[in-house]
Coordinates of C-alpha atoms in Angstrom, one line a residue:
M15 CA -7.5 -11.9 29.6
A16 CA -4.6 -11.1 32.0
R17 CA -2.5 -10.0 29.0
A18 CA -5.3 -7.8 27.8
V19 CA -5.7 -6.1 31.2
H20 CA -1.9 -5.6 31.5
R21 CA -1.9 -4.0 28.0
G22 CA -4.8 -1.8 29.0
L23 CA -3.1 -0.6 32.2
G24 CA 0.1 0.0 30.2
W25 CA -1.8 2.2 27.8
L26 CA -3.5 4.0 30.7
M27 CA -0.2 4.7 32.4
R28 CA 1.3 5.9 29.1
F29 CA -1.7 8.1 28.4
G30 CA -1.6 9.6 31.9
C31 CA 2.1 10.4 31.8
A32 CA 1.6 11.7 28.3
A33 CA -1.0 14.2 29.4
I34 CA 1.2 15.5 32.1
L35 CA 4.2 15.8 29.8
F36 CA 2.0 17.3 27.1
S37 CA 0.7 20.1 29.4
A38 CA 4.3 20.9 30.4
V39 CA 5.4 21.1 26.8
M40 CA 2.5 23.3 25.9
R41 CA 3.3 25.7 28.7
A42 CA 7.0 25.8 27.6
Q43 CA 6.1 26.4 24.0
A44 CA 3.6 29.1 24.8
A45 CA 6.3 31.0 26.7
H46 CA 8.0 31.9 23.4
S47 CA 5.4 31.5 20.7
T48 CA 2.0 32.9 19.7
A49 CA -0.8 31.2 17.8
P50 CA -1.0 32.0 14.1
E51 CA -3.6 34.5 12.9
H52 CA -3.1 34.1 9.1
V53 CA -4.6 31.0 7.5
P54 CA -2.8 30.3 4.2
Q55 CA -4.9 29.6 1.1
L56 CA -4.4 26.6 -1.1
V57 CA -5.2 27.6 -4.7
D58 CA -5.9 25.1 -7.4
I59 CA -3.7 26.0 -10.4
T60 CA -3.9 22.7 -12.2
A61 CA -5.6 24.1 -15.3
S62 CA -2.8 26.6 -15.9
T63 CA 0.1 24.1 -15.6
G64 CA -0.7 22.3 -18.9
I65 CA -0.8 18.9 -17.2
H66 CA -3.4 16.6 -18.8
F67 CA -3.0 13.2 -17.0
E68 CA -5.7 10.9 -15.8
H69 CA -5.2 7.9 -13.6
L70 CA -7.2 5.0 -14.9
A71 CA -9.7 3.3 -12.6
S72 CA -12.4 0.7 -12.9
P73 CA -15.8 2.4 -12.2
D74 CA -17.0 -0.3 -9.8
Q75 CA -13.6 -1.2 -8.1
K76 CA -14.5 -4.9 -7.6
Y77 CA -11.0 -5.9 -6.6
I78 CA -8.7 -4.4 -4.0
V79 CA -5.8 -4.2 -6.5
E80 CA -7.8 -1.7 -8.5
S81 CA -8.2 0.7 -5.6
M82 CA -4.7 1.2 -4.2
S83 CA -2.5 2.8 -6.9
G84 CA -1.8 6.5 -7.3
G85 CA 1.7 7.6 -6.3
V86 CA 3.4 10.8 -7.4
A87 CA 7.1 12.0 -7.3
L88 CA 8.7 15.4 -7.5
I89 CA 12.1 14.8 -9.2
D90 CA 14.5 17.2 -10.8
Y91 CA 15.6 14.6 -13.3
D92 CA 17.5 17.0 -15.5
G93 CA 19.2 19.0 -12.7
D94 CA 18.1 22.4 -13.8
G95 CA 16.9 23.4 -10.3
W96 CA 13.1 23.1 -11.1
P97 CA 11.2 20.0 -9.9
D98 CA 9.5 17.9 -12.5
I99 CA 6.6 15.5 -11.8
Y100 CA 6.1 11.8 -12.4
F101 CA 2.7 10.1 -12.0
T102 CA 2.1 6.4 -11.7
N103 CA -0.8 4.6 -13.4
A104 CA -2.5 1.2 -13.2
P105 CA -4.9 -0.8 -15.3
S106 CA -8.1 -2.4 -14.3
V107 CA -8.2 -6.2 -13.8
S108 CA -10.0 -6.6 -17.1
M109 CA -7.4 -4.5 -18.9
A110 CA -4.6 -6.5 -17.4
L111 CA -6.1 -9.8 -18.3
A112 CA -6.5 -8.6 -21.9
G113 CA -2.8 -7.6 -22.0
K114 CA -3.5 -3.9 -21.9
K115 CA -1.2 -1.5 -20.0
A116 CA -1.7 1.9 -18.3
R117 CA 0.6 4.8 -19.1
G118 CA 2.4 6.7 -16.4
A119 CA 3.6 10.2 -17.2
L120 CA 6.7 12.4 -16.6
Y121 CA 6.2 16.1 -16.9
H122 CA 9.1 18.5 -17.5
N123 CA 9.0 21.9 -15.6
N124 CA 9.2 24.7 -18.2
H125 CA 10.1 27.3 -15.6
D126 CA 7.1 29.5 -16.5
G127 CA 4.4 27.7 -14.5
T128 CA 3.7 25.1 -17.1
F129 CA 4.8 21.5 -17.8
T130 CA 5.5 19.5 -20.9
D131 CA 4.8 15.7 -21.2
V132 CA 8.2 14.1 -21.9
T133 CA 7.2 10.5 -21.0
D134 CA 7.9 8.9 -24.3
K135 CA 11.3 10.6 -24.7
A136 CA 12.3 9.7 -21.2
G137 CA 11.1 6.0 -21.6
V138 CA 9.2 5.8 -18.3
G139 CA 5.6 5.4 -19.6
Y140 CA 5.0 1.7 -19.1
P141 CA 7.0 0.2 -16.1
C142 CA 4.4 -2.2 -14.8
W143 CA 1.0 -2.2 -13.0
A144 CA 2.4 0.8 -11.0
M145 CA 1.6 1.6 -7.4
G146 CA 4.0 4.2 -6.2
V147 CA 7.4 5.8 -6.7
A148 CA 10.5 7.0 -4.8
V149 CA 13.8 8.6 -5.7
G150 CA 17.3 7.6 -5.0
D151 CA 20.8 7.7 -6.6
F152 CA 21.5 4.0 -6.5
N153 CA 24.8 4.3 -8.5
N154 CA 26.0 7.5 -6.9
D155 CA 26.5 9.3 -10.1
G156 CA 24.8 12.5 -8.9
R157 CA 21.6 12.0 -10.8
P158 CA 18.3 11.0 -9.2
D159 CA 16.9 7.6 -10.3
L160 CA 13.3 6.3 -10.0
I161 CA 12.1 3.2 -8.3
V162 CA 8.6 2.3 -9.2
S163 CA 6.7 -0.2 -7.0
C164 CA 4.4 -2.6 -8.8
F165 CA 1.7 -5.2 -8.4
G166 CA 4.3 -7.7 -9.4
G167 CA 7.6 -6.3 -8.1
V168 CA 9.6 -3.2 -8.7
V169 CA 11.1 -1.4 -11.7
L170 CA 14.4 0.6 -11.3
Y171 CA 14.9 3.4 -13.8
R172 CA 18.5 4.6 -14.1
N173 CA 18.8 8.3 -15.0
N174 CA 21.1 8.6 -18.0
G175 CA 21.7 12.3 -17.6
D176 CA 20.4 13.1 -21.1
G177 CA 16.7 13.3 -20.4
T178 CA 16.2 9.6 -20.7
F179 CA 16.0 6.6 -18.3
T180 CA 17.0 3.0 -18.7
D181 CA 15.2 0.1 -17.1
V182 CA 18.0 -1.7 -15.2
T183 CA 15.8 -3.9 -12.9
K184 CA 17.2 -7.2 -14.2
A185 CA 20.8 -6.0 -14.3
A186 CA 20.4 -4.7 -10.7
G187 CA 19.1 -8.1 -9.5
L188 CA 15.7 -6.6 -8.5
D189 CA 13.7 -8.7 -11.0
K190 CA 13.5 -11.5 -8.4
D191 CA 11.0 -9.4 -6.5
T192 CA 7.6 -10.5 -7.7
G193 CA 5.3 -9.5 -4.8
W194 CA 2.8 -6.7 -4.6
A195 CA 5.3 -3.9 -3.7
T196 CA 4.0 -0.6 -2.2
G197 CA 5.7 2.3 -0.4
V198 CA 9.3 1.7 -1.3
S199 CA 12.2 3.9 0.0
F200 CA 15.9 4.2 -0.2
G201 CA 18.1 4.6 2.8
D202 CA 21.8 3.8 3.6
Y203 CA 21.2 1.6 6.7
D204 CA 24.8 0.2 6.8
G205 CA 26.5 3.5 6.5
D206 CA 28.7 2.7 3.4
G207 CA 27.6 5.8 1.5
I208 CA 25.4 4.1 -1.1
P209 CA 21.6 3.7 -0.6
D210 CA 19.9 0.4 0.1
L211 CA 16.3 -0.3 -0.8
F212 CA 13.4 -1.4 1.4
V213 CA 10.3 -2.9 -0.3
P214 CA 7.2 -3.5 1.8
H215 CA 4.7 -6.0 0.3
Y216 CA 1.0 -5.9 0.6
V217 CA -1.3 -8.8 -0.3
D218 CA -0.4 -12.2 -1.9
L219 CA -2.9 -11.9 -4.8
D220 CA -3.3 -13.9 -8.0
L221 CA -5.1 -12.2 -10.9
H222 CA -6.3 -15.6 -12.1
D223 CA -7.7 -16.5 -8.7
L224 CA -9.4 -13.4 -7.3
P225 CA -11.8 -13.4 -4.4
K226 CA -15.3 -12.9 -5.5
F227 CA -16.9 -9.5 -4.9
G228 CA -19.0 -9.4 -1.8
S229 CA -18.7 -13.2 -1.2
L230 CA -17.3 -13.3 2.3
K231 CA -17.9 -11.4 5.6
T232 CA -14.6 -9.6 5.0
C233 CA -16.1 -8.5 1.6
Q234 CA -18.9 -6.5 3.3
Y235 CA -18.9 -2.9 4.5
H236 CA -21.7 -1.9 6.8
G237 CA -23.8 -4.6 5.1
V238 CA -22.9 -3.5 1.6
A239 CA -21.2 -5.9 -0.8
V240 CA -17.7 -4.5 -1.7
Q241 CA -14.2 -5.7 -2.8
C242 CA -12.5 -8.3 -0.7
G243 CA -9.5 -7.5 1.4
P244 CA -7.1 -7.1 2.9
R245 CA -8.7 -8.9 5.8
G246 CA -9.3 -12.5 4.8
L247 CA -6.4 -12.5 2.3
K248 CA -2.8 -13.6 2.7
G249 CA 0.0 -11.2 3.3
S250 CA 3.5 -11.2 2.0
P251 CA 7.0 -10.8 3.6
D252 CA 8.9 -7.6 3.1
A253 CA 12.3 -7.3 1.4
L254 CA 15.5 -5.4 2.0
Y255 CA 18.0 -5.0 -0.8
R256 CA 21.5 -4.1 0.2
N257 CA 23.3 -2.1 -2.4
N258 CA 26.5 -3.9 -3.5
G259 CA 28.1 -0.7 -4.9
D260 CA 28.4 -2.1 -8.4
G261 CA 24.9 -1.5 -9.6
T262 CA 23.5 -4.6 -8.1
F263 CA 21.5 -5.5 -5.0
T264 CA 21.4 -8.5 -2.6
E265 CA 18.2 -9.4 -0.7
V266 CA 19.1 -9.5 3.1
A267 CA 15.8 -8.9 4.9
K268 CA 15.9 -12.0 7.0
Q269 CA 19.4 -11.7 8.2
A270 CA 18.8 -8.0 8.9
G271 CA 15.7 -8.8 10.9
V272 CA 13.2 -6.9 8.8
D273 CA 11.6 -9.7 6.7
D274 CA 8.1 -9.5 8.3
P275 CA 7.7 -13.1 9.4
N276 CA 4.1 -12.3 10.3
H277 CA 3.3 -11.4 6.7
F278 CA 1.5 -8.2 7.6
F279 CA 0.0 -6.0 4.9
G280 CA 2.9 -3.5 4.3
L281 CA 1.9 -0.2 2.7
G282 CA 4.5 2.3 3.5
S283 CA 8.1 2.8 4.8
V284 CA 10.4 5.6 5.8
W285 CA 14.0 5.8 6.9
T286 CA 15.1 8.2 9.6
D287 CA 17.1 8.4 12.8
F288 CA 14.4 8.4 15.4
D289 CA 16.6 8.3 18.5
N290 CA 19.4 10.6 17.1
D291 CA 22.1 8.0 17.6
G292 CA 23.6 8.5 14.1
K293 CA 22.0 5.3 12.6
L294 CA 19.0 5.0 10.3
D295 CA 15.9 3.3 11.8
L296 CA 13.0 2.0 9.7
F297 CA 9.3 2.6 10.2
V298 CA 6.8 0.4 8.3
A299 CA 3.1 1.1 8.1
N300 CA 1.0 -2.1 8.0
D301 CA -2.6 -2.0 6.9
G302 CA -4.9 -3.3 9.6
E303 CA -2.0 -4.8 11.6
P304 CA 0.5 -3.4 14.1
N305 CA 3.2 -1.1 12.6
Y306 CA 6.9 -2.0 12.7
L307 CA 9.6 0.2 14.1
Y308 CA 13.0 -1.4 13.4
H309 CA 15.8 0.1 15.5
N310 CA 19.2 0.0 13.8
E311 CA 21.6 -1.8 16.1
G312 CA 24.6 -0.7 14.0
N313 CA 25.8 -4.2 12.9
G314 CA 23.6 -4.7 9.9
H315 CA 20.8 -5.9 12.1
F316 CA 17.6 -4.3 13.4
K317 CA 15.5 -4.9 16.5
E318 CA 11.7 -4.6 16.1
M319 CA 10.3 -2.5 19.0
A320 CA 7.2 -0.7 17.8
L321 CA 5.0 -1.9 20.7
D322 CA 7.6 -0.8 23.3
A323 CA 8.1 2.5 21.5
G324 CA 4.4 3.2 21.4
V325 CA 3.9 3.3 17.6
A326 CA 2.5 -0.2 16.9
M327 CA -1.2 0.7 17.6
S328 CA -3.5 3.4 18.7
E329 CA -3.5 4.8 22.2
D330 CA -6.4 2.3 22.9
G331 CA -4.2 -0.6 21.9
V332 CA -6.1 -1.2 18.6
E333 CA -4.5 -2.0 15.2
Q334 CA -5.5 0.6 12.6
A335 CA -5.4 0.7 8.8
N336 CA -2.0 2.4 8.6
M337 CA -1.5 3.9 5.1
G338 CA 0.2 7.3 4.6
L339 CA 3.4 8.3 6.6
A340 CA 4.5 11.8 7.4
V341 CA 7.7 12.4 9.4
G342 CA 8.7 15.8 10.8
D343 CA 9.8 17.8 13.8
Y344 CA 6.4 19.6 14.2
M345 CA 7.2 20.8 17.7
N346 CA 10.8 22.0 16.9
T347 CA 12.3 19.9 19.6
G348 CA 15.0 18.2 17.4
R349 CA 13.1 14.9 17.2
M350 CA 11.2 13.4 14.3
S351 CA 7.6 12.5 15.0
I352 CA 5.2 10.4 12.9
A353 CA 1.7 11.1 11.5
V354 CA -0.2 8.1 10.0
T355 CA -3.4 8.2 8.0
H356 CA -6.1 5.6 8.5
F357 CA -9.4 4.1 7.3
S358 CA -12.9 5.5 7.9
D359 CA -14.3 5.1 11.5
E360 CA -10.7 5.5 12.7
Y361 CA -8.6 8.6 13.3
A362 CA -5.4 10.0 11.9
A363 CA -2.7 9.2 14.4
L364 CA 0.1 11.5 15.6
Y365 CA 2.9 9.8 17.4
R366 CA 5.0 12.5 19.2
N367 CA 8.6 11.6 19.6
D368 CA 9.5 12.1 23.3
G369 CA 13.1 10.9 22.9
N370 CA 15.0 7.7 23.7
L371 CA 12.8 5.8 21.2
S372 CA 9.6 6.5 23.1
F373 CA 6.5 7.9 21.4
T374 CA 3.1 9.0 22.6
D375 CA -0.1 9.0 20.6
V376 CA -1.2 12.6 21.0
S377 CA -3.7 12.6 18.2
R378 CA -6.6 13.7 20.4
M379 CA -4.7 16.1 22.5
A380 CA -3.1 17.7 19.5
G381 CA -6.4 18.1 17.8
I382 CA -6.0 16.0 14.6
A383 CA -8.2 13.1 15.7
M384 CA -11.7 13.3 14.2
P385 CA -13.9 10.8 16.1
S386 CA -16.0 8.5 13.8
S387 CA -14.4 10.2 10.8
P388 CA -16.0 9.1 7.5
Y389 CA -12.8 9.8 5.6
V390 CA -10.3 7.3 4.3
G391 CA -6.8 9.0 4.6
W392 CA -3.9 8.4 2.2
G393 CA -1.1 10.8 1.4
D394 CA 0.1 13.1 4.1
A395 CA 2.9 15.5 4.9
F396 CA 4.3 17.9 7.4
L397 CA 4.8 21.2 5.6
D398 CA 5.1 24.9 6.5
L399 CA 2.3 26.3 4.5
D400 CA 2.7 29.9 5.9
N401 CA 6.5 30.1 6.1
S402 CA 6.0 30.6 9.8
G403 CA 8.8 28.3 11.0
W404 CA 6.3 25.7 12.3
L405 CA 5.2 22.6 10.4
D406 CA 1.5 22.2 9.5
L407 CA -0.1 18.9 8.6
M408 CA -2.0 18.0 5.4
L409 CA -3.9 14.9 4.5
V410 CA -5.7 13.8 1.4
N411 CA -8.7 11.4 1.4
G412 CA -10.8 9.2 -0.8
H413 CA -12.8 6.1 -0.1
V414 CA -12.1 2.6 -1.6
Y415 CA -15.7 1.6 -2.2
P416 CA -17.7 3.4 -4.9
Q417 CA -20.7 1.5 -3.6
V418 CA -21.0 3.7 -0.5
D419 CA -22.5 6.5 -2.7
D420 CA -25.7 4.4 -3.2
A421 CA -25.8 2.8 0.3
K422 CA -27.1 5.9 2.2
L423 CA -24.5 5.5 4.9
G424 CA -23.6 9.2 5.2
I425 CA -20.3 8.3 3.5
A426 CA -19.1 9.5 0.1
Y427 CA -16.6 7.9 -2.3
K428 CA -15.1 11.3 -3.1
E429 CA -13.8 13.1 0.0
P430 CA -12.3 16.6 0.8
K431 CA -8.7 17.2 2.0
L432 CA -7.8 18.1 5.5
V433 CA -5.4 20.9 6.6
F434 CA -4.3 21.3 10.2
Q435 CA -2.4 24.5 11.1
N436 CA 0.3 24.3 13.7
R437 CA -0.7 26.4 16.8
R438 CA 3.0 26.4 18.0
D439 CA 2.0 24.9 21.3
G440 CA 2.0 21.2 20.4
T441 CA -1.6 21.4 19.0
F442 CA -3.2 21.9 15.6
R443 CA -6.3 23.7 14.4
N444 CA -8.4 22.2 11.7
V445 CA -8.5 25.0 9.1
S446 CA -9.7 22.9 6.2
A447 CA -12.9 25.0 5.8
E448 CA -10.9 28.2 5.7
S449 CA -8.1 27.2 3.4
G450 CA -10.0 27.7 0.1
P451 CA -12.5 25.8 -2.1
A452 CA -9.8 23.5 -3.5
V453 CA -9.3 21.9 -0.1
R454 CA -13.0 21.3 0.2
E455 CA -13.4 19.9 -3.3
P456 CA -14.2 16.1 -2.9
Q457 CA -11.9 13.8 -4.9
V458 CA -10.8 10.1 -4.7
S459 CA -7.2 11.0 -3.7
R460 CA -4.2 8.8 -3.1
G461 CA -0.7 10.2 -3.4
L462 CA 0.6 13.6 -2.1
A463 CA 4.0 15.2 -2.7
V464 CA 5.3 18.6 -1.6
G465 CA 7.9 21.0 -3.1
D466 CA 8.4 24.6 -4.4
L467 CA 7.5 23.8 -8.0
F468 CA 8.1 27.3 -9.3
N469 CA 10.9 28.6 -7.1
T470 CA 8.8 31.3 -5.5
G471 CA 9.7 30.6 -1.9
R472 CA 6.3 29.0 -1.2
L473 CA 5.4 25.4 -1.2
D474 CA 3.1 23.6 -3.6
V475 CA 1.2 20.4 -3.2
V476 CA 0.7 17.8 -5.9
V477 CA -2.1 15.3 -5.4
E478 CA -2.6 12.2 -7.5
N479 CA -6.2 11.0 -7.6
L480 CA -7.2 7.4 -8.2
T481 CA -10.0 8.6 -10.6
G482 CA -9.5 11.5 -13.0
G483 CA -6.7 14.1 -13.1
P484 CA -4.4 15.3 -10.4
M485 CA -4.7 18.5 -8.5
I486 CA -1.8 21.0 -8.2
L487 CA -2.2 23.4 -5.2
E488 CA -0.2 26.5 -4.5
A489 CA 0.1 27.7 -1.0
K490 CA -0.5 31.5 -0.5
S491 CA 1.6 32.1 2.5
N492 CA 1.9 35.3 4.5
P493 CA 3.8 37.7 2.2
A494 CA 5.6 39.2 5.2
H495 CA 7.2 35.9 6.1
H496 CA 10.7 34.9 4.9
W497 CA 12.0 31.5 3.8
V498 CA 15.2 29.6 2.8
S499 CA 15.8 26.5 0.6
F500 CA 18.8 24.1 0.6
Q501 CA 19.9 21.7 -2.1
L502 CA 22.4 19.3 -0.6
E503 CA 25.0 17.2 -2.4
G504 CA 27.0 14.6 -0.6
S505 CA 30.7 14.1 -1.5
P506 CA 32.2 11.7 -2.5
K507 CA 29.4 9.3 -1.4
N508 CA 25.7 9.7 -1.0
R509 CA 25.5 12.4 -3.6
L510 CA 21.7 12.7 -3.3
A511 CA 22.4 13.5 0.4
L512 CA 19.7 11.1 1.6
N513 CA 19.0 11.5 5.3
A514 CA 21.3 14.5 5.6
R515 CA 19.8 16.9 8.2
V516 CA 19.8 20.7 8.5
R517 CA 19.2 22.7 11.6
V518 CA 18.2 26.3 11.1
T519 CA 18.2 28.7 14.1
T520 CA 16.6 32.1 14.1
G521 CA 16.5 33.7 17.6
K522 CA 15.2 31.1 20.1
L523 CA 13.7 28.9 17.4
T524 CA 15.6 25.9 15.9
Q525 CA 14.0 23.9 13.1
L526 CA 15.1 20.5 11.8
G527 CA 14.8 19.2 8.2
E528 CA 15.9 16.0 6.6
V529 CA 16.3 14.8 3.0
R530 CA 14.3 11.6 2.6
S531 CA 13.3 9.0 0.0
G532 CA 9.6 8.0 -0.3
G533 CA 7.0 8.6 2.4
S534 CA 3.5 10.0 2.3
Y535 CA 1.4 7.4 0.4
L536 CA 3.4 5.8 -2.4
S537 CA 5.0 9.2 -3.1
Q538 CA 8.1 11.3 -3.2
S539 CA 8.4 15.0 -2.2
D540 CA 11.2 17.3 -3.4
V541 CA 14.6 16.5 -1.9
R542 CA 15.3 20.2 -1.4
L543 CA 14.8 21.3 2.2
H544 CA 12.5 24.3 2.6
F545 CA 12.2 26.3 5.8
G546 CA 9.9 29.1 6.7
L547 CA 11.6 31.8 8.7
G548 CA 8.6 33.9 9.9
D549 CA 9.7 37.5 10.5
A550 CA 13.4 36.7 10.4
A551 CA 15.2 38.0 7.2
R552 CA 18.5 36.4 8.3
I553 CA 19.4 33.1 9.9
D554 CA 21.6 33.1 12.9
R555 CA 23.0 29.6 12.4
V556 CA 22.8 26.8 9.8
E557 CA 24.1 23.4 10.9
V558 CA 24.3 20.6 8.3
L559 CA 24.6 17.1 9.6
W560 CA 26.1 14.8 6.9
P561 CA 25.6 11.0 7.4
N562 CA 29.1 10.2 6.1
G563 CA 31.1 13.2 7.2
P564 CA 31.6 15.9 9.9
P565 CA 29.0 18.6 10.3
Q566 CA 29.3 22.0 8.8
V567 CA 28.2 25.3 10.4
F568 CA 27.4 28.6 8.7
E569 CA 26.4 31.8 10.6
N570 CA 24.5 35.0 9.6
V571 CA 23.0 33.5 6.5
A572 CA 20.6 35.6 4.4
G573 CA 17.0 34.4 4.0
D574 CA 14.8 34.4 0.9
R575 CA 17.5 32.5 -1.0
F576 CA 18.1 29.1 -2.7
Y577 CA 21.4 27.6 -1.6
H578 CA 23.5 24.7 -2.9
L579 CA 25.9 23.0 -0.6
T580 CA 28.4 20.3 -1.6
E581 CA 29.6 18.4 1.4
G582 CA 32.8 20.1 2.8
G583 CA 32.3 23.1 0.5
K584 CA 30.9 26.6 0.8
L585 CA 27.2 27.5 1.1
E586 CA 26.6 28.9 -2.3
P587 CA 23.4 31.0 -3.3
E588 CA 21.8 29.8 -6.5
A589 CA 20.7 32.2 -9.1
I590 CA 17.2 30.9 -9.6
A591 CA 14.6 33.3 -10.9
G592 CA 11.2 32.0 -9.8
R593 CA 8.1 32.2 -11.8
V594 CA 6.2 35.5 -11.7
D595 CA 3.1 35.1 -9.5
T596 CA 0.2 35.0 -11.9
H597 CA -2.2 33.4 -9.4
P598 CA -3.2 36.1 -6.8
S599 CA -4.9 34.9 -3.6
P600 CA -8.7 34.7 -3.9
Q601 CA -10.7 37.5 -2.3
R602 CA -12.3 36.6 1.0

């Protein structure tokens, strides 16, 4: 009891101090910013893209393993400057027991607004019972590789540079991972210039010994019989694979201090430098358990400090069903904050980074918490939908229990998406109802990835749904706003430039972007860095912070351009002719 009271007082003090600090920040932000007037529209262009992919799903979803798949990756696998799309897929339990597989799909970008299915040629159709996907250049050859997380381990696809991939899982030593892998991510935690791999694991589940549908208290939802788990099931430890630099990996999670001795239900991971000390930290989202925040101590070891940092639980000190992870500098303070999606009857959490590895749950104050929300949130991302220079927040939703449709609980299996527009004062406005019919269309969504698919200077959103086809959304930003995009290449190491950062300054506003692997829910966004510039047609200062080398600074840079930068070289504009806009904004 004493510990509970102490914890409550701690949260109360944190909340009170946070409110004071939040008010001060709001006043400071308001001094040099104005709230947005334009609400960007998100237009469904799926039909025109030529993408015909359907994620398989059992109609009744009687087992938890059938409800969790659905990751998507944007990957320019052929290096032509146009993002391609990879979708994961998964069978039902009955299919798997019968030896049947589910086909994932790789779609090549045709540069004209359409895509072509190149899965068979590329050799990436049947990796495993696939959950999610991330991108990394594990052998530092300058070509992005794919890591697929599976119910049963991981599969590493090496990019051969000729439009094909080779499964090198066994040769890389990753075949020893046999757990239920989820939100994998690459990050160079030891600073040797080659990316290491973190693999969170979910539930310890045996297809031949599955918990019976609706059989236990943990297999009930508001009195309705549903699939069992994760509560009531066993968890699995996480894994960290250090890159040996010769195409192989060594598992080092325990000695690094990130092995998850509690066996929490790991769902997502992201590498970034939260305290700006030059070393990569690791955040892990655990479903129904406290999150992990591993601080990099710089000697190959991490210290877990999520509770002290304020990101382990909600502001009320309650564990939530942490699923999707978005990381971004939404307040333009030079610090990376975290947004986490959760289960129904909870709220999406926003942990504001206050510096010195201290965070505050500002979900309610910032306006993204929806009390008693019926939605189950999955993929999420910070993204500048209007090219304003301020990051908005988008979440996709979809329940896990088809049975809720017949239970008359006021809850639906298919759910709409949510869009929160940055008000430039530390708060957001829910503009979901104003962002177009595609946002309001209910679906059973899972993964979400963001990138400029057609090189138009505007962001697109790719959503993979658990049931049925994906949705491709194009953001109709304010046409008066400017933008810039950077493709970074490390040299001679870290050629994919993972966790390289770019600061863009226009007037009094400085934005911060970072190249990252993984994130969202089981998904991978484009590794190019996109910045909205608002009314500024030119950039005063661009600062590139390389993980393995000195920073570079460029001044008086023209906007509305795609740039390529090789570490230590010149900032070169790329001659990319974007697709002609054939999807005008809907009339309102």
